[in-house]
Amino acid sequence: LQKITLLNKDTTQFLMLTLNADSLGRIISMLNIKEQAAQAQNILLTLPCSVIINYGDELQMCGSFAKFNEPFMWNYQHIDEGQTTWQKGNQNKKKKTMPLNFQLADSLSVYYETKSLLAFRNNNLFITTKFESAGFWQKNILAYYINTEGNTFLVIHNLSNSSQQLKLEGNNYSYQKIEWQNGFGVLVANGEISVPAYGSVVLSKKF
């Protein structure tokens, strides 16, 4: 945690919540804003470590650490008779959490975003990698290199609710190929990158 927060002091509180999600509660219950919660999970999944996420985080199910006993939301109970009923999902009903069956029909859902990032992470062996600062000290930007055995990636997270523009200078200039992003709003051209609100992107060297 100390090493990560040194990359950008503006991110300290946000990252403390993110990295302690397994002991404090579900991510969405700590951050409330859905876009922030999704990005917090993206940060976790782009770090070189063994990541622990709670069941239902891929759907943005809510709940404190002491109240994880609500069943996984495969579907709405009144639609699917096979949905677990041993415990009522009152917290998620109030928060209008979208069950898996509905998120499967939306290619831009949190479920698919998490699934695609997990696949990218596994294919590039992030669990055994190292990381270091990428030298961006712009407010609301968290950026770092992930060094794998066969490649080096530049990871950029925009922690704000507005689009951010950055110049890819020096060693960062060659990182202009998008390997993964949440959504489709990242633009890279002529040594500059535009990252949308709460956007996350993983770049590799284009040349």
Tab-separated table of C-alpha atoms in Angstrom:
chain	number	residue	atom	x	y	z
A	1	LEU	CA	0.000	0.000	0.000
A	2	GLN	CA	2.776	2.457	0.880
A	3	LYS	CA	4.551	1.873	-2.414
A	4	ILE	CA	1.365	2.367	-4.428
A	5	THR	CA	0.225	5.552	-2.689
A	6	LEU	CA	3.619	7.124	-3.306
A	7	LEU	CA	2.836	7.012	-7.022
A	8	ASN	CA	0.262	9.773	-6.549
A	9	LYS	CA	-0.614	11.199	-3.130
A	10	ASP	CA	-4.063	12.299	-4.352
A	11	THR	CA	-5.102	8.644	-4.597
A	12	THR	CA	-4.246	7.590	-1.029
A	13	GLN	CA	-7.747	7.406	0.502
A	14	PHE	CA	-9.240	5.835	-2.609
A	15	LEU	CA	-6.560	3.145	-2.744
A	16	MET	CA	-6.760	2.361	0.966
A	17	LEU	CA	-10.416	1.458	0.489
A	18	THR	CA	-9.653	-0.482	-2.685
A	19	LEU	CA	-6.819	-2.602	-1.292
A	20	ASN	CA	-8.684	-3.424	1.924
A	21	ALA	CA	-11.911	-4.415	0.205
A	22	ASP	CA	-11.597	-8.049	1.267
A	23	SER	CA	-11.669	-7.072	4.955
A	24	LEU	CA	-13.892	-3.970	4.936
A	25	GLY	CA	-16.753	-5.051	2.715
A	26	ARG	CA	-17.911	-5.067	-0.858
A	27	ILE	CA	-16.385	-2.369	-3.024
A	28	ILE	CA	-19.685	-0.777	-4.073
A	29	SER	CA	-20.770	-0.426	-0.425
A	30	MET	CA	-17.613	1.526	0.430
A	31	LEU	CA	-17.551	3.868	-2.567
A	32	ASN	CA	-21.285	4.117	-3.453
A	33	ILE	CA	-20.593	5.582	-6.908
A	34	LYS	CA	-20.832	2.725	-9.420
A	35	GLU	CA	-18.157	4.115	-11.731
A	36	GLN	CA	-15.719	4.484	-8.834
A	37	ALA	CA	-16.459	0.973	-7.612
A	38	ALA	CA	-15.854	-0.487	-11.069
A	39	GLN	CA	-12.558	1.365	-11.327
A	40	ALA	CA	-11.475	0.265	-7.852
A	41	GLN	CA	-11.894	-3.311	-9.026
A	42	ASN	CA	-9.942	-2.525	-12.209
A	43	ILE	CA	-7.080	-1.189	-10.100
A	44	LEU	CA	-7.042	-4.361	-8.029
A	45	LEU	CA	-6.948	-6.514	-11.141
A	46	THR	CA	-4.045	-4.596	-12.689
A	47	LEU	CA	-1.783	-4.968	-9.668
A	48	PRO	CA	0.945	-7.644	-9.441
A	49	CYS	CA	-0.372	-9.674	-6.560
A	50	SER	CA	-2.831	-12.363	-5.549
A	51	VAL	CA	-6.107	-10.465	-5.743
A	52	ILE	CA	-9.044	-11.270	-3.487
A	53	ILE	CA	-12.485	-10.117	-4.575
A	54	ASN	CA	-15.728	-11.156	-2.931
A	55	TYR	CA	-18.398	-13.128	-4.740
A	56	GLY	CA	-20.849	-10.723	-6.309
A	57	ASP	CA	-18.288	-7.918	-6.760
A	58	GLU	CA	-18.363	-8.731	-10.465
A	59	LEU	CA	-22.038	-7.694	-10.399
A	60	GLN	CA	-21.488	-4.784	-7.984
A	61	MET	CA	-23.477	-6.523	-5.264
A	62	CYS	CA	-23.446	-4.508	-2.052
A	63	GLY	CA	-22.929	-5.540	1.563
A	64	SER	CA	-20.655	-4.903	4.522
A	65	PHE	CA	-18.118	-7.468	5.683
A	66	ALA	CA	-20.557	-8.677	8.347
A	67	LYS	CA	-23.396	-9.059	5.835
A	68	PHE	CA	-22.007	-11.123	2.985
A	69	ASN	CA	-24.704	-13.744	3.427
A	70	GLU	CA	-27.020	-12.482	0.710
A	71	PRO	CA	-27.113	-15.054	-2.120
A	72	PHE	CA	-25.438	-14.525	-5.478
A	73	MET	CA	-27.840	-12.777	-7.824
A	74	TRP	CA	-28.285	-15.132	-10.753
A	75	ASN	CA	-31.650	-13.560	-11.515
A	76	TYR	CA	-34.577	-11.793	-9.874
A	77	GLN	CA	-36.434	-14.106	-7.510
A	78	HIS	CA	-39.834	-13.380	-9.048
A	79	ILE	CA	-38.498	-14.343	-12.510
A	80	ASP	CA	-36.354	-17.390	-11.767
A	81	GLU	CA	-37.847	-19.985	-9.437
A	82	GLY	CA	-34.396	-21.546	-9.061
A	83	GLN	CA	-32.903	-18.412	-7.495
A	84	THR	CA	-31.694	-19.048	-3.940
A	85	THR	CA	-34.243	-17.996	-1.320
A	86	TRP	CA	-32.590	-19.091	1.931
A	87	GLN	CA	-31.660	-15.455	2.553
A	88	LYS	CA	-33.488	-12.441	1.177
A	89	GLY	CA	-31.415	-10.009	-0.849
A	90	ASN	CA	-32.780	-6.897	0.827
A	91	GLN	CA	-29.625	-4.762	0.537
A	92	ASN	CA	-29.241	-5.407	-3.171
A	93	LYS	CA	-32.943	-4.988	-3.808
A	94	LYS	CA	-32.766	-1.468	-2.356
A	95	LYS	CA	-29.655	-0.676	-4.407
A	96	LYS	CA	-31.296	-2.106	-7.548
A	97	THR	CA	-28.346	-4.389	-8.251
A	98	MET	CA	-28.546	-5.904	-11.730
A	99	PRO	CA	-28.435	-9.740	-11.588
A	100	LEU	CA	-26.135	-11.823	-13.767
A	101	ASN	CA	-28.845	-12.894	-16.215
A	102	PHE	CA	-29.464	-9.262	-17.164
A	103	GLN	CA	-25.779	-8.281	-17.243
A	104	LEU	CA	-25.098	-11.113	-19.675
A	105	ALA	CA	-27.296	-9.264	-22.184
A	106	ASP	CA	-25.203	-6.086	-21.901
A	107	SER	CA	-21.708	-6.227	-23.425
A	108	LEU	CA	-20.753	-3.075	-21.461
A	109	SER	CA	-21.853	-4.431	-18.073
A	110	VAL	CA	-19.579	-4.624	-15.039
A	111	TYR	CA	-19.654	-8.418	-15.358
A	112	TYR	CA	-18.173	-8.390	-18.873
A	113	GLU	CA	-15.683	-5.677	-17.921
A	114	THR	CA	-14.433	-7.810	-15.026
A	115	LYS	CA	-14.387	-10.960	-17.136
A	116	SER	CA	-12.322	-9.361	-19.921
A	117	LEU	CA	-9.806	-7.875	-17.486
A	118	LEU	CA	-9.427	-11.188	-15.647
A	119	ALA	CA	-8.708	-12.906	-18.977
A	120	PHE	CA	-6.100	-10.266	-19.877
A	121	ARG	CA	-4.542	-10.533	-16.423
A	122	ASN	CA	-4.331	-14.323	-16.571
A	123	ASN	CA	-2.938	-14.368	-20.122
A	124	ASN	CA	-0.125	-12.044	-19.075
A	125	LEU	CA	0.696	-13.642	-15.713
A	126	PHE	CA	0.149	-10.459	-13.694
A	127	ILE	CA	0.374	-12.444	-10.468
A	128	THR	CA	4.138	-12.853	-10.899
A	129	THR	CA	4.952	-9.390	-12.229
A	130	LYS	CA	6.567	-6.275	-10.785
A	131	PHE	CA	5.493	-2.667	-11.079
A	132	GLU	CA	6.984	0.810	-10.814
A	133	SER	CA	5.905	4.423	-11.224
A	134	ALA	CA	5.385	5.653	-14.769
A	135	GLY	CA	6.304	9.209	-13.833
A	136	PHE	CA	2.892	10.855	-14.178
A	137	TRP	CA	2.277	13.223	-11.275
A	138	GLN	CA	-0.887	14.783	-12.643
A	139	LYS	CA	-3.718	15.164	-10.142
A	140	ASN	CA	-6.314	12.357	-10.238
A	141	ILE	CA	-4.069	10.154	-12.377
A	142	LEU	CA	-2.612	6.852	-11.197
A	143	ALA	CA	-0.101	5.365	-13.632
A	144	TYR	CA	2.466	2.589	-13.364
A	145	TYR	CA	4.404	0.028	-15.381
A	146	ILE	CA	3.670	-3.665	-15.107
A	147	ASN	CA	6.732	-5.725	-16.019
A	148	THR	CA	5.953	-9.280	-17.112
A	149	GLU	CA	8.405	-11.854	-18.411
A	150	GLY	CA	7.549	-11.131	-22.024
A	151	ASN	CA	6.256	-7.564	-22.035
A	152	THR	CA	5.952	-4.266	-20.204
A	153	PHE	CA	2.602	-2.491	-19.933
A	154	LEU	CA	1.731	1.073	-19.037
A	155	VAL	CA	-1.414	1.173	-16.874
A	156	ILE	CA	-3.305	4.463	-16.489
A	157	HIS	CA	-6.327	5.124	-14.262
A	158	ASN	CA	-8.285	8.373	-14.317
A	159	LEU	CA	-9.702	8.730	-10.792
A	160	SER	CA	-11.800	11.804	-11.568
A	161	ASN	CA	-15.304	12.318	-12.940
A	162	SER	CA	-14.032	14.234	-15.970
A	163	SER	CA	-11.872	13.394	-18.964
A	164	GLN	CA	-8.104	13.783	-18.538
A	165	GLN	CA	-5.487	14.451	-21.230
A	166	LEU	CA	-1.886	13.335	-20.802
A	167	LYS	CA	1.242	13.640	-22.891
A	168	LEU	CA	3.167	10.448	-23.497
A	169	GLU	CA	6.687	11.781	-23.252
A	170	GLY	CA	10.112	10.208	-22.891
A	171	ASN	CA	9.940	6.479	-22.257
A	172	ASN	CA	6.130	6.635	-22.258
A	173	TYR	CA	5.954	7.850	-25.858
A	174	SER	CA	6.236	4.348	-27.329
A	175	TYR	CA	3.238	3.103	-25.324
A	176	GLN	CA	0.451	3.866	-27.779
A	177	LYS	CA	-1.171	0.471	-28.407
A	178	ILE	CA	-4.330	-0.196	-26.381
A	179	GLU	CA	-4.334	-3.726	-24.959
A	180	TRP	CA	-7.352	-3.305	-22.662
A	181	GLN	CA	-9.724	-0.559	-21.594
A	182	ASN	CA	-13.029	-0.292	-19.764
A	183	GLY	CA	-15.469	0.839	-22.421
A	184	PHE	CA	-14.351	2.503	-25.637
A	185	GLY	CA	-13.572	6.104	-24.685
A	186	VAL	CA	-9.751	6.091	-24.605
A	187	LEU	CA	-8.069	7.938	-27.487
A	188	VAL	CA	-4.336	7.677	-28.254
A	189	ALA	CA	-2.700	9.704	-31.035
A	190	ASN	CA	0.510	11.635	-31.703
A	191	GLY	CA	1.994	11.088	-28.271
A	192	GLU	CA	-1.125	12.130	-26.354
A	193	ILE	CA	-3.817	10.125	-24.603
A	194	SER	CA	-7.331	11.078	-23.520
A	195	VAL	CA	-8.810	8.975	-20.718
A	196	PRO	CA	-12.540	9.387	-19.944
A	197	ALA	CA	-13.997	9.832	-16.466
A	198	TYR	CA	-13.136	6.863	-14.222
A	199	GLY	CA	-11.411	5.310	-17.212
A	200	SER	CA	-8.736	2.618	-17.033
A	201	VAL	CA	-6.441	1.568	-19.852
A	202	VAL	CA	-3.511	-0.795	-20.358
A	203	LEU	CA	-1.032	0.179	-23.069
A	204	SER	CA	1.823	-1.679	-24.717
A	205	LYS	CA	4.605	-0.461	-26.989
A	206	LYS	CA	3.483	0.282	-30.540
A	207	PHE	CA	7.026	0.556	-31.904
